[in-house]
Amino acid sequence: MDSWSAINISANLFREESFNNYYYRKIRTIFLNSYFDTSIEKLPDKVILHIFSYLSHLEICRMAMVCRRWRTIAYDTKLWKNVSLRPEVSGLHVGSLEQLLQMISVRFSASLRYIELPIELITHTVLHELASKCPNLTHMLLDFSTAMQLHDFSEMQAFPAKLRYMCICLSEVIFMEGFMRKIYNFINGLEVLHLIGTYEKGEEEEEEIYEVINVHKLKSATPNLRVINLYGINFIDDSHIDAFSSNCIQLECLAVNYCSKVTGSTLKPLLARSKQLKCLLMNGTDLKSEYVMQAEWDKCSVQELDISGTDLSTECLVDLLTRIPTLRFLSAGQINGFNDSVLKAWAESGSPKSLVALDIDSSDNISDEALGRFITRYGAQLQACVLSGMTHITDQLWMTILPILVNVKIIVMGTTERLIGNIHVDQLMDTIGSSCPALERLELRWDPENLRFSDKSQKAIDMLRVKCLKLRCLVLSDGRYYETVKANFERADRTTVVRTTTSCRVSAYHVLSNYNDLIFN
C-alpha cells in the first residue's frame, strides 16, 4: 500500500462518531504534511498510537492488517483497556478459548479495566486467567441472557477480586446459584451492581417464573453497594428490595424499572434504613397508592424519582410530591392520575424549588394552560424538559415557554400520533436556537407529515447549529425535514449530531447524578 492510499483510508476512518472534529483536522494536517515531506512512515509510533486510540477495536484490528509496524502498534495494551467481546455489540468475535487466553496474556494484561464476555467465553479457565493476568480489572459484564446451559464451574478457584462494577445479564431458565456461590468471596468490594432480566422477551408470556439468582444470598456478599439496578426481572418483588436495604447502608441509587411485581410495600423501611438514598427509579412497576402514602417522604433524602407507567392515584401524587422537600428530578409520565390539580398543588407547595428535570411524557390529563403556568414559574431552573406524547401540546405552547427555558440542556417534544393541525418547524427551530444556548440533546417526535417548513428553512437550521454549539444529539423522524437538517449539519462537519427516531431516543436520565453508573448493556 502506498502512502497516499494509507492517508485516504485513515482519513475516512477518523470521521467516526467518537472522533472530535478538532483532532480530525489536526491529524489530517499531520498526515498531509507527512506525505508531502516524505511519507507516512515518518510518523512516530506514539502519534499513530494516539490516532488509533480514537478507533473502535474492530477498526484497530483492520489497521493491524496494513503492515507489521501497524500490527505491533494496534496490539499495544494501551489500546485495550475497555473491551467488549460480544459480537452483537462490538463486532469482535473470538473464535476459540485458546485465542482468548492468549489475548488476555499478551494484549490485555495489566491495562485491562473493563471487559464484556458472552456466554460461550464465560468459563472457569477464562476467569482464572483474568484474575491472574489482569490485576487492574474493575468493571465486568457477564452475558448469560442467551444461555440454555452453563459451563461447569465446580473447579473455579479464582475470580477478579478488584471489581467495583459488575453487570450480569440473566437467563430466563438457567439457575445461577452454582456460579454465584463460587464468586461470593471475591465481590465484596462491588459498588455498582446490575442484574438485567428478560423483560422484553417474557412480557406477554404466562409461564412459570423461576428465581434464577438468589438475591438474599447475594446481598450478604455485597455490603458496599452504592448503586443497584434490577432491570426487567420478572421475579423481583418487594422482599428483594427489603433484603438489599437491610445490608447495603451506603445505598445511593436503587432502580427497579420494569420489575412488575414491585408494589412498594417495603418503601417505608427502605427510606428509613437508607439514609443516603438519593435516586429511586420505579418505572413500570405495580406501585400501590396506599403503600406509597405510608412512606415517610418528608424525612427521606430522595432527590430523583421515576414513577412513570404506574397506577398511582391523584391523591397519592399530591401527597407524594408535596412532601418530598428537595426533589430535583421527576419522571411521572403515562399516569392517568397526574392532572392539573396535582401540578397546581405541587407548584403552590413550593416543593419544585430544586427541580432541574421534568418528564411527564404522555400525560393527557394535564392541560396546556396548567403546564404553561408551571413552566413560567419554574422553567428557568430546568435542565431537562420532556413534554412529549401529548397531542394538545403543540408548537404554540413551546413558542411561549422556550424563552423561559434559558438553562435547558435536554428537550423532548412532539408525538408520533398524526395531528389535525401542522407544526411550523422553522419558527420553532429559530426560537430554540435563540433561547436555549446550553442545549445538548433535542428530540422532535412529530410525524413528518405534520412538519411544515419553507424553502428558507436552512436559515432556521443555521441559527440552531450556530447558537447551540453544545448540541450533540438532534433526533427527528425519518422524512424530508430529517434529510434537510442532516445535510445542513454534515456540510458544517458535524456528521454525528442528527439521528433518526428509529435508532435513537432522548431521555431526561442524562441529568441523573448516577447516570454514568446506571449505563449498562
Short mmCIF file of C-alpha atoms in Angstrom, two decimals:
data_model
loop_
_atom_site.label_atom_id
_atom_site.label_comp_id
_atom_site.label_asym_id
_atom_site.label_seq_id
_atom_site.Cartn_x
_atom_site.Cartn_y
_atom_site.Cartn_z
CA MET A 1 0.00 0.00 0.00
CA ASP A 2 1.42 3.44 -0.93
CA SER A 3 1.43 6.35 1.48
CA TRP A 4 -1.36 8.30 -0.22
CA SER A 5 -3.73 5.30 -0.04
CA ALA A 6 -2.95 4.89 3.66
CA ILE A 7 -3.74 8.58 4.22
CA ASN A 8 -7.11 8.32 2.48
CA ILE A 9 -8.11 5.15 4.34
CA SER A 10 -7.14 6.62 7.70
CA ALA A 11 -8.81 9.96 6.98
CA ASN A 12 -12.12 8.21 6.29
CA LEU A 13 -11.90 6.18 9.49
CA PHE A 14 -11.23 9.29 11.58
CA ARG A 15 -14.65 10.68 10.71
CA GLU A 16 -16.30 8.19 13.08
CA GLU A 17 -18.81 9.41 15.67
CA SER A 18 -16.46 9.33 18.62
CA PHE A 19 -13.80 11.37 16.89
CA ASN A 20 -13.56 15.02 17.79
CA ASN A 21 -13.55 17.36 14.75
CA TYR A 22 -10.69 19.41 16.15
CA TYR A 23 -8.45 16.35 16.43
CA TYR A 24 -9.57 15.22 12.98
CA ARG A 25 -8.33 18.45 11.42
CA LYS A 26 -5.07 18.33 13.36
CA ILE A 27 -4.34 14.73 12.42
CA ARG A 28 -5.34 15.29 8.80
CA THR A 29 -2.78 18.12 8.70
CA ILE A 30 -0.13 15.84 10.20
CA PHE A 31 -0.90 13.16 7.64
CA LEU A 32 -0.77 15.53 4.70
CA ASN A 33 2.41 17.23 5.89
CA SER A 34 3.96 13.82 6.43
CA TYR A 35 3.07 12.80 2.88
CA PHE A 36 4.44 15.90 1.21
CA ASP A 37 7.59 15.91 3.35
CA THR A 38 8.43 12.24 2.93
CA SER A 39 5.83 9.58 3.76
CA ILE A 40 3.50 8.39 6.48
CA GLU A 41 6.23 6.06 7.69
CA LYS A 42 7.96 9.08 9.24
CA LEU A 43 5.21 9.49 11.84
CA PRO A 44 6.43 8.42 15.30
CA ASP A 45 4.84 5.31 16.82
CA LYS A 46 3.35 7.32 19.67
CA VAL A 47 1.49 9.55 17.19
CA ILE A 48 -0.02 6.58 15.37
CA LEU A 49 -0.87 5.03 18.75
CA HIS A 50 -2.71 8.20 19.73
CA ILE A 51 -4.59 8.19 16.43
CA PHE A 52 -5.60 4.55 16.87
CA SER A 53 -6.99 5.34 20.32
CA TYR A 54 -9.94 7.10 18.64
CA LEU A 55 -10.92 3.99 16.65
CA SER A 56 -13.12 1.08 17.66
CA HIS A 57 -11.43 -2.25 18.33
CA LEU A 58 -12.90 -3.67 15.13
CA GLU A 59 -11.22 -0.87 13.16
CA ILE A 60 -7.97 -1.30 15.08
CA CYS A 61 -7.95 -4.95 14.03
CA ARG A 62 -8.33 -3.85 10.41
CA MET A 63 -5.46 -1.41 10.80
CA ALA A 64 -3.34 -4.28 12.11
CA MET A 65 -3.52 -5.86 8.64
CA VAL A 66 -1.88 -2.88 6.88
CA CYS A 67 1.73 -3.73 7.80
CA ARG A 68 3.87 -5.26 10.54
CA ARG A 69 4.55 -1.92 12.19
CA TRP A 70 0.88 -1.03 12.42
CA ARG A 71 0.13 -4.52 13.73
CA THR A 72 2.61 -4.02 16.58
CA ILE A 73 1.07 -0.65 17.42
CA ALA A 74 -2.50 -1.95 17.12
CA TYR A 75 -1.82 -4.65 19.70
CA ASP A 76 -0.33 -2.24 22.24
CA THR A 77 -2.03 -2.91 25.59
CA LYS A 78 -2.85 0.80 25.99
CA LEU A 79 -5.49 0.43 23.26
CA TRP A 80 -7.21 -2.48 25.02
CA LYS A 81 -8.36 -1.00 28.32
CA ASN A 82 -12.09 -1.34 27.65
CA VAL A 83 -13.04 -4.42 25.65
CA SER A 84 -16.36 -5.89 24.54
CA LEU A 85 -16.18 -9.42 23.12
CA ARG A 86 -19.91 -9.60 22.39
CA PRO A 87 -20.17 -9.66 18.57
CA GLU A 88 -23.60 -8.01 18.52
CA VAL A 89 -22.18 -5.02 20.43
CA SER A 90 -18.62 -4.56 19.22
CA GLY A 91 -18.40 -6.74 16.12
CA LEU A 92 -15.48 -8.62 17.68
CA HIS A 93 -15.74 -12.39 17.59
CA VAL A 94 -13.25 -14.63 19.35
CA GLY A 95 -13.05 -17.95 17.56
CA SER A 96 -11.79 -20.11 20.43
CA LEU A 97 -11.00 -20.12 24.12
CA GLU A 98 -7.31 -20.63 23.31
CA GLN A 99 -7.31 -17.42 21.29
CA LEU A 100 -8.95 -15.52 24.14
CA LEU A 101 -6.49 -16.85 26.71
CA GLN A 102 -3.62 -15.67 24.52
CA MET A 103 -5.23 -12.22 24.14
CA ILE A 104 -5.59 -11.92 27.93
CA SER A 105 -1.92 -12.67 28.46
CA VAL A 106 -0.43 -10.66 25.59
CA ARG A 107 -2.87 -7.95 24.59
CA PHE A 108 -4.90 -7.13 27.71
CA SER A 109 -2.65 -7.88 30.73
CA ALA A 110 -2.36 -5.10 33.34
CA SER A 111 -4.00 -2.44 31.14
CA LEU A 112 -7.45 -4.04 31.10
CA ARG A 113 -10.07 -2.14 33.11
CA TYR A 114 -13.38 -3.26 31.59
CA ILE A 115 -14.48 -6.42 29.76
CA GLU A 116 -17.73 -7.84 28.37
CA LEU A 117 -17.98 -11.60 27.90
CA PRO A 118 -20.69 -13.60 26.09
CA ILE A 119 -21.89 -16.92 27.50
CA GLU A 120 -19.59 -19.07 25.34
CA LEU A 121 -16.49 -17.34 26.76
CA ILE A 122 -17.52 -17.44 30.43
CA THR A 123 -15.56 -20.44 31.71
CA HIS A 124 -13.57 -21.04 34.88
CA THR A 125 -10.34 -21.07 32.81
CA VAL A 126 -11.03 -17.62 31.34
CA LEU A 127 -11.99 -16.20 34.74
CA HIS A 128 -8.84 -17.69 36.31
CA GLU A 129 -6.70 -16.05 33.61
CA LEU A 130 -8.40 -12.68 34.07
CA ALA A 131 -7.85 -12.91 37.83
CA SER A 132 -4.14 -13.66 37.49
CA LYS A 133 -3.14 -11.61 34.42
CA CYS A 134 -5.37 -8.53 34.73
CA PRO A 135 -4.84 -7.10 38.24
CA ASN A 136 -6.46 -3.74 37.37
CA LEU A 137 -9.76 -5.15 36.07
CA THR A 138 -12.51 -3.23 37.88
CA HIS A 139 -15.54 -3.46 35.54
CA MET A 140 -17.06 -6.66 34.14
CA LEU A 141 -20.20 -7.64 32.21
CA LEU A 142 -21.21 -11.30 32.03
CA ASP A 143 -23.91 -12.03 29.45
CA PHE A 144 -25.88 -15.17 30.30
CA SER A 145 -29.05 -13.96 28.56
CA THR A 146 -28.95 -16.49 25.71
CA ALA A 147 -27.74 -19.39 27.87
CA MET A 148 -29.51 -22.71 27.74
CA GLN A 149 -26.77 -24.44 29.72
CA LEU A 150 -23.93 -23.18 31.90
CA HIS A 151 -20.33 -24.31 31.79
CA ASP A 152 -19.03 -26.38 34.71
CA PHE A 153 -17.70 -24.06 37.42
CA SER A 154 -17.02 -26.73 40.03
CA GLU A 155 -13.24 -26.30 39.62
CA MET A 156 -13.28 -22.50 39.73
CA GLN A 157 -10.94 -21.27 42.48
CA ALA A 158 -10.22 -17.68 41.37
CA PHE A 159 -12.16 -14.65 40.16
CA PRO A 160 -11.20 -10.96 39.60
CA ALA A 161 -11.08 -9.57 43.13
CA LYS A 162 -10.90 -5.80 42.47
CA LEU A 163 -14.26 -5.43 40.75
CA ARG A 164 -16.16 -2.23 41.51
CA TYR A 165 -18.79 -2.66 38.79
CA MET A 166 -20.48 -5.88 37.70
CA CYS A 167 -23.33 -6.44 35.28
CA ILE A 168 -24.97 -9.85 34.92
CA CYS A 169 -27.47 -10.40 32.11
CA LEU A 170 -29.71 -13.18 33.39
CA SER A 171 -31.22 -16.10 31.53
CA GLU A 172 -34.90 -16.96 31.94
CA VAL A 173 -34.27 -20.63 32.67
CA ILE A 174 -30.70 -21.11 33.87
CA PHE A 175 -30.18 -21.14 37.64
CA MET A 176 -27.11 -19.09 38.54
CA GLU A 177 -26.54 -20.17 42.13
CA GLY A 178 -23.81 -22.71 41.28
CA PHE A 179 -21.79 -19.96 39.61
CA MET A 180 -22.63 -17.27 42.16
CA ARG A 181 -21.63 -19.44 45.11
CA LYS A 182 -18.10 -19.59 43.65
CA ILE A 183 -17.72 -15.81 43.36
CA TYR A 184 -19.32 -14.54 46.60
CA ASN A 185 -15.94 -14.32 48.36
CA PHE A 186 -14.47 -12.16 45.57
CA ILE A 187 -17.13 -9.47 45.10
CA ASN A 188 -17.45 -7.79 48.50
CA GLY A 189 -15.82 -4.66 47.03
CA LEU A 190 -18.60 -4.12 44.49
CA GLU A 191 -20.05 -0.62 44.44
CA VAL A 192 -22.29 -0.91 41.36
CA LEU A 193 -24.42 -3.96 40.56
CA HIS A 194 -26.64 -4.50 37.52
CA LEU A 195 -28.91 -7.54 37.25
CA ILE A 196 -30.62 -7.40 33.87
CA GLY A 197 -33.70 -9.53 33.23
CA THR A 198 -35.62 -10.57 30.15
CA TYR A 199 -38.50 -8.09 30.32
CA GLU A 200 -38.74 -7.67 26.55
CA LYS A 201 -38.81 -11.41 25.90
CA GLY A 202 -41.25 -12.60 28.53
CA GLU A 203 -43.60 -9.64 28.97
CA GLU A 204 -46.60 -11.26 27.29
CA GLU A 205 -45.96 -14.85 28.30
CA GLU A 206 -47.69 -16.53 31.22
CA GLU A 207 -45.15 -19.18 32.01
CA GLU A 208 -43.72 -20.38 35.31
CA ILE A 209 -41.37 -17.79 36.80
CA TYR A 210 -38.03 -19.01 38.12
CA GLU A 211 -35.89 -17.19 40.68
CA VAL A 212 -32.71 -17.81 38.71
CA ILE A 213 -30.46 -15.93 41.14
CA ASN A 214 -30.64 -15.88 44.95
CA VAL A 215 -30.85 -12.18 45.81
CA HIS A 216 -30.97 -12.83 49.55
CA LYS A 217 -27.56 -14.53 49.47
CA LEU A 218 -26.16 -12.01 47.01
CA LYS A 219 -26.92 -9.05 49.29
CA SER A 220 -24.88 -10.60 52.10
CA ALA A 221 -21.84 -10.79 49.81
CA THR A 222 -22.11 -7.17 48.61
CA PRO A 223 -22.33 -4.83 51.63
CA ASN A 224 -20.63 -1.88 49.89
CA LEU A 225 -23.10 -1.33 47.07
CA ARG A 226 -23.86 2.30 46.18
CA VAL A 227 -25.89 1.66 43.03
CA ILE A 228 -28.26 -1.27 42.44
CA ASN A 229 -30.05 -1.67 39.11
CA LEU A 230 -32.56 -4.52 38.85
CA TYR A 231 -33.96 -4.10 35.34
CA GLY A 232 -36.91 -6.04 33.93
CA ILE A 233 -36.56 -9.09 36.22
CA ASN A 234 -39.85 -10.97 36.44
CA PHE A 235 -39.25 -12.49 39.89
CA ILE A 236 -38.03 -9.38 41.74
CA ASP A 237 -40.52 -8.24 44.38
CA ASP A 238 -40.61 -6.08 47.50
CA SER A 239 -38.86 -8.69 49.64
CA HIS A 240 -35.74 -8.38 47.48
CA ILE A 241 -35.72 -4.60 47.90
CA ASP A 242 -36.07 -5.10 51.65
CA ALA A 243 -33.14 -7.55 51.61
CA PHE A 244 -30.78 -5.09 49.90
CA SER A 245 -31.83 -2.19 52.12
CA SER A 246 -31.15 -4.24 55.26
CA ASN A 247 -27.50 -4.80 54.34
CA CYS A 248 -26.37 -2.01 51.99
CA ILE A 249 -26.13 1.03 54.24
CA GLN A 250 -24.25 3.07 51.60
CA LEU A 251 -27.01 2.74 49.00
CA GLU A 252 -27.37 5.93 46.92
CA CYS A 253 -29.36 4.74 43.92
CA LEU A 254 -31.92 1.96 43.53
CA ALA A 255 -33.51 1.22 40.14
CA VAL A 256 -36.21 -1.44 39.71
CA ASN A 257 -37.59 -0.34 36.35
CA TYR A 258 -39.97 -2.85 34.76
CA CYS A 259 -39.92 -5.20 37.75
CA SER A 260 -43.69 -5.72 37.62
CA LYS A 261 -44.00 -7.46 40.99
CA VAL A 262 -42.77 -4.46 42.97
CA THR A 263 -45.72 -2.85 44.77
CA GLY A 264 -43.94 -0.51 47.20
CA SER A 265 -44.87 -2.42 50.36
CA THR A 266 -41.28 -2.08 51.66
CA LEU A 267 -40.80 1.58 50.72
CA LYS A 268 -41.20 2.73 54.32
CA PRO A 269 -38.36 0.58 55.75
CA LEU A 270 -36.24 1.30 52.65
CA LEU A 271 -36.40 5.05 53.23
CA ALA A 272 -35.87 4.64 56.97
CA ARG A 273 -32.74 2.49 56.58
CA SER A 274 -31.13 4.01 53.50
CA LYS A 275 -30.30 7.49 54.74
CA GLN A 276 -28.09 8.18 51.70
CA LEU A 277 -30.65 7.07 49.09
CA LYS A 278 -30.99 9.96 46.61
CA CYS A 279 -32.20 8.24 43.46
CA LEU A 280 -35.23 5.90 43.27
CA LEU A 281 -36.33 4.66 39.83
CA MET A 282 -39.56 2.62 39.68
CA ASN A 283 -40.77 2.98 36.09
CA GLY A 284 -43.30 0.33 35.02
CA THR A 285 -43.76 -1.21 38.47
CA ASP A 286 -47.06 -2.11 40.18
CA LEU A 287 -46.89 0.57 42.87
CA LYS A 288 -49.91 0.75 45.18
CA SER A 289 -51.03 4.20 46.32
CA GLU A 290 -51.60 3.13 49.94
CA TYR A 291 -48.01 1.85 50.26
CA VAL A 292 -46.53 4.97 48.71
CA MET A 293 -48.51 7.23 51.05
CA GLN A 294 -47.32 5.29 54.11
CA ALA A 295 -43.66 6.06 53.38
CA GLU A 296 -42.08 9.00 55.22
CA TRP A 297 -41.12 11.05 52.18
CA ASP A 298 -40.74 14.24 54.23
CA LYS A 299 -37.84 12.68 56.18
CA CYS A 300 -36.03 10.99 53.28
CA SER A 301 -33.05 12.10 51.18
CA VAL A 302 -34.60 11.20 47.81
CA GLN A 303 -33.92 13.84 45.17
CA GLU A 304 -34.52 11.88 41.95
CA LEU A 305 -37.73 9.90 41.38
CA ASP A 306 -39.16 7.95 38.46
CA ILE A 307 -42.75 6.69 38.86
CA SER A 308 -43.68 6.63 35.16
CA GLY A 309 -46.09 3.99 33.92
CA THR A 310 -47.63 3.33 37.35
CA ASP A 311 -51.26 3.50 38.52
CA LEU A 312 -50.85 5.95 41.39
CA SER A 313 -53.95 7.96 42.24
CA THR A 314 -54.29 11.74 42.13
CA GLU A 315 -54.49 11.85 45.93
CA CYS A 316 -51.30 9.81 46.23
CA LEU A 317 -49.42 12.01 43.75
CA VAL A 318 -50.38 15.20 45.57
CA ASP A 319 -49.31 13.69 48.90
CA LEU A 320 -46.04 12.38 47.47
CA LEU A 321 -44.90 15.46 45.56
CA THR A 322 -45.77 17.98 48.25
CA ARG A 323 -43.88 16.03 50.93
CA ILE A 324 -40.51 15.44 49.21
CA PRO A 325 -38.51 18.51 50.26
CA THR A 326 -35.67 18.63 47.71
CA LEU A 327 -36.86 16.86 44.55
CA ARG A 328 -34.57 17.73 41.62
CA PHE A 329 -35.65 15.08 39.09
CA LEU A 330 -39.18 13.82 38.40
CA SER A 331 -40.29 11.39 35.73
CA ALA A 332 -44.04 10.83 36.03
CA GLY A 333 -45.28 10.13 32.53
CA GLN A 334 -48.11 7.81 31.48
CA ILE A 335 -50.04 8.22 34.75
CA ASN A 336 -53.78 8.83 34.45
CA GLY A 337 -53.92 10.35 37.93
CA PHE A 338 -51.42 13.09 37.04
CA ASN A 339 -53.65 16.07 36.21
CA ASP A 340 -53.91 19.84 36.63
CA SER A 341 -54.79 19.58 40.33
CA VAL A 342 -51.57 17.63 41.02
CA LEU A 343 -49.47 20.17 39.13
CA LYS A 344 -51.18 23.08 40.89
CA ALA A 345 -50.83 21.61 44.40
CA TRP A 346 -47.19 20.75 43.76
CA ALA A 347 -46.38 24.24 42.45
CA GLU A 348 -48.17 26.02 45.30
CA SER A 349 -46.36 23.92 47.92
CA GLY A 350 -43.03 25.32 46.74
CA SER A 351 -41.52 21.82 46.61
CA PRO A 352 -40.28 22.19 42.99
CA LYS A 353 -37.82 24.89 44.10
CA SER A 354 -34.92 22.45 43.48
CA LEU A 355 -36.36 20.86 40.31
CA VAL A 356 -33.98 20.62 37.34
CA ALA A 357 -35.63 17.83 35.30
CA LEU A 358 -39.29 17.24 34.48
CA ASP A 359 -40.56 14.33 32.36
CA ILE A 360 -44.35 14.00 32.03
CA ASP A 361 -44.49 12.11 28.74
CA SER A 362 -47.99 11.09 27.57
CA SER A 363 -49.78 12.85 30.44
CA ASP A 364 -53.02 13.54 28.57
CA ASN A 365 -54.89 14.79 31.65
CA ILE A 366 -52.67 17.86 32.01
CA SER A 367 -53.83 20.92 30.10
CA ASP A 368 -51.52 23.23 28.20
CA GLU A 369 -52.69 26.13 30.40
CA ALA A 370 -51.57 24.34 33.59
CA LEU A 371 -48.25 23.41 32.01
CA GLY A 372 -47.72 26.96 30.84
CA ARG A 373 -48.24 28.31 34.36
CA PHE A 374 -45.89 25.74 35.89
CA ILE A 375 -43.12 26.33 33.34
CA THR A 376 -43.48 30.09 33.69
CA ARG A 377 -42.79 29.73 37.42
CA TYR A 378 -40.08 27.05 37.40
CA GLY A 379 -38.83 26.81 33.80
CA ALA A 380 -35.74 28.97 34.22
CA GLN A 381 -34.17 26.36 36.54
CA LEU A 382 -34.91 23.31 34.35
CA GLN A 383 -32.08 21.44 32.64
CA ALA A 384 -34.36 18.76 31.13
CA CYS A 385 -37.92 19.24 29.88
CA VAL A 386 -39.83 16.30 28.37
CA LEU A 387 -43.37 17.21 27.29
CA SER A 388 -43.88 14.60 24.59
CA GLY A 389 -46.65 12.16 23.67
CA MET A 390 -49.48 14.71 24.06
CA THR A 391 -51.45 15.81 21.01
CA HIS A 392 -52.66 19.05 22.64
CA ILE A 393 -49.11 20.26 23.32
CA THR A 394 -48.14 21.82 20.00
CA ASP A 395 -45.66 24.41 18.76
CA GLN A 396 -47.87 27.21 20.15
CA LEU A 397 -47.13 26.28 23.77
CA TRP A 398 -43.47 25.61 23.01
CA MET A 399 -43.08 29.03 21.40
CA THR A 400 -44.39 30.54 24.64
CA ILE A 401 -42.20 28.59 27.09
CA LEU A 402 -38.93 28.24 25.15
CA PRO A 403 -37.72 31.78 26.02
CA ILE A 404 -38.12 30.80 29.70
CA LEU A 405 -36.00 27.61 29.37
CA VAL A 406 -32.72 29.51 29.28
CA ASN A 407 -30.71 26.79 31.09
CA VAL A 408 -32.24 23.73 29.47
CA LYS A 409 -29.89 21.00 28.16
CA ILE A 410 -32.46 18.37 27.13
CA ILE A 411 -35.76 18.93 25.30
CA VAL A 412 -38.20 16.30 24.02
CA MET A 413 -41.31 17.48 22.22
CA GLY A 414 -43.99 16.11 19.92
CA THR A 415 -45.98 12.94 19.49
CA THR A 416 -45.98 10.14 16.94
CA GLU A 417 -49.78 10.44 16.59
CA ARG A 418 -50.96 12.24 13.47
CA LEU A 419 -52.22 15.75 14.32
CA ILE A 420 -55.14 17.61 12.81
CA GLY A 421 -53.09 20.81 12.59
CA ASN A 422 -49.48 21.25 11.49
CA ILE A 423 -46.23 22.16 13.23
CA HIS A 424 -44.36 25.17 11.82
CA VAL A 425 -40.90 23.84 12.49
CA ASP A 426 -38.86 26.73 11.02
CA GLN A 427 -40.11 29.19 13.62
CA LEU A 428 -39.68 26.56 16.33
CA MET A 429 -36.05 25.86 15.40
CA ASP A 430 -35.29 29.58 15.25
CA THR A 431 -36.71 30.10 18.76
CA ILE A 432 -34.80 27.11 20.18
CA GLY A 433 -31.56 28.43 18.71
CA SER A 434 -32.02 31.94 20.08
CA SER A 435 -33.39 30.92 23.51
CA CYS A 436 -31.53 27.76 24.57
CA PRO A 437 -27.74 28.21 24.13
CA ALA A 438 -26.90 25.39 26.59
CA LEU A 439 -28.94 22.78 24.67
CA GLU A 440 -27.20 19.39 24.28
CA ARG A 441 -29.99 17.00 23.26
CA LEU A 442 -33.17 17.68 21.30
CA GLU A 443 -35.85 15.33 20.00
CA LEU A 444 -38.86 16.16 17.84
CA ARG A 445 -41.24 13.17 17.72
CA TRP A 446 -43.86 14.67 15.44
CA ASP A 447 -44.87 12.74 12.35
CA PRO A 448 -43.01 14.10 9.26
CA GLU A 449 -46.36 14.73 7.59
CA ASN A 450 -47.22 17.28 10.30
CA LEU A 451 -43.99 19.28 9.91
CA ARG A 452 -44.31 22.35 7.73
CA PHE A 453 -41.16 24.13 6.55
CA SER A 454 -40.29 26.51 3.75
CA ASP A 455 -37.54 26.78 1.16
CA LYS A 456 -35.83 29.19 3.55
CA SER A 457 -35.67 26.65 6.40
CA GLN A 458 -31.88 26.50 6.07
CA LYS A 459 -31.67 29.85 7.86
CA ALA A 460 -33.51 28.50 10.93
CA ILE A 461 -31.36 25.35 10.95
CA ASP A 462 -28.25 27.52 10.69
CA MET A 463 -29.48 29.50 13.70
CA LEU A 464 -29.86 26.31 15.74
CA ARG A 465 -26.47 24.94 14.67
CA VAL A 466 -24.54 28.19 15.23
CA LYS A 467 -26.18 29.21 18.51
CA CYS A 468 -26.36 25.76 20.16
CA LEU A 469 -22.69 24.81 19.93
CA LYS A 470 -23.04 22.16 22.64
CA LEU A 471 -25.73 20.27 20.71
CA ARG A 472 -24.56 16.67 20.37
CA CYS A 473 -27.81 14.87 19.52
CA LEU A 474 -30.76 16.02 17.39
CA VAL A 475 -33.36 13.30 16.82
CA LEU A 476 -36.05 13.53 14.12
CA SER A 477 -38.48 11.14 12.45
CA ASP A 478 -37.44 9.93 9.02
CA GLY A 479 -38.65 12.21 6.26
CA ARG A 480 -37.82 15.21 4.09
CA TYR A 481 -37.11 17.50 7.02
CA TYR A 482 -34.76 14.97 8.60
CA GLU A 483 -32.77 14.79 5.36
CA THR A 484 -32.63 18.59 5.14
CA VAL A 485 -31.35 19.02 8.70
CA LYS A 486 -28.88 16.14 8.37
CA ALA A 487 -27.39 17.60 5.19
CA ASN A 488 -27.03 21.01 6.84
CA PHE A 489 -25.07 19.65 9.82
CA GLU A 490 -22.92 17.41 7.62
CA ARG A 491 -21.88 20.37 5.48
CA ALA A 492 -20.68 22.01 8.69
CA ASP A 493 -18.60 18.90 9.51
CA ARG A 494 -20.91 17.89 12.39
CA THR A 495 -21.75 14.50 10.97
CA THR A 496 -22.87 12.69 14.12
CA VAL A 497 -25.41 15.13 15.56
CA VAL A 498 -28.56 14.42 13.54
CA ARG A 499 -30.14 11.00 14.12
CA THR A 500 -33.42 9.23 13.46
CA THR A 501 -36.01 8.08 15.99
CA THR A 502 -35.68 4.51 14.72
CA SER A 503 -32.19 4.25 16.24
CA CYS A 504 -32.05 6.90 18.97
CA ARG A 505 -34.28 8.35 21.71
CA VAL A 506 -33.54 11.25 24.03
CA SER A 507 -34.12 10.81 27.76
CA ALA A 508 -34.03 13.06 30.81
CA TYR A 509 -31.95 10.37 32.55
CA HIS A 510 -28.79 12.14 31.38
CA VAL A 511 -29.11 14.61 34.26
CA LEU A 512 -29.30 11.91 36.96
CA SER A 513 -26.44 12.14 39.46
CA ASN A 514 -25.60 8.44 38.97
CA TYR A 515 -26.19 8.37 35.21
CA ASN A 516 -22.72 7.01 34.37
CA ASP A 517 -23.12 4.23 36.93
CA LEU A 518 -26.56 3.31 35.57
CA ILE A 519 -25.40 2.73 32.00
CA PHE A 520 -25.45 -0.95 31.11
CA ASN A 521 -25.53 -3.35 28.18
#
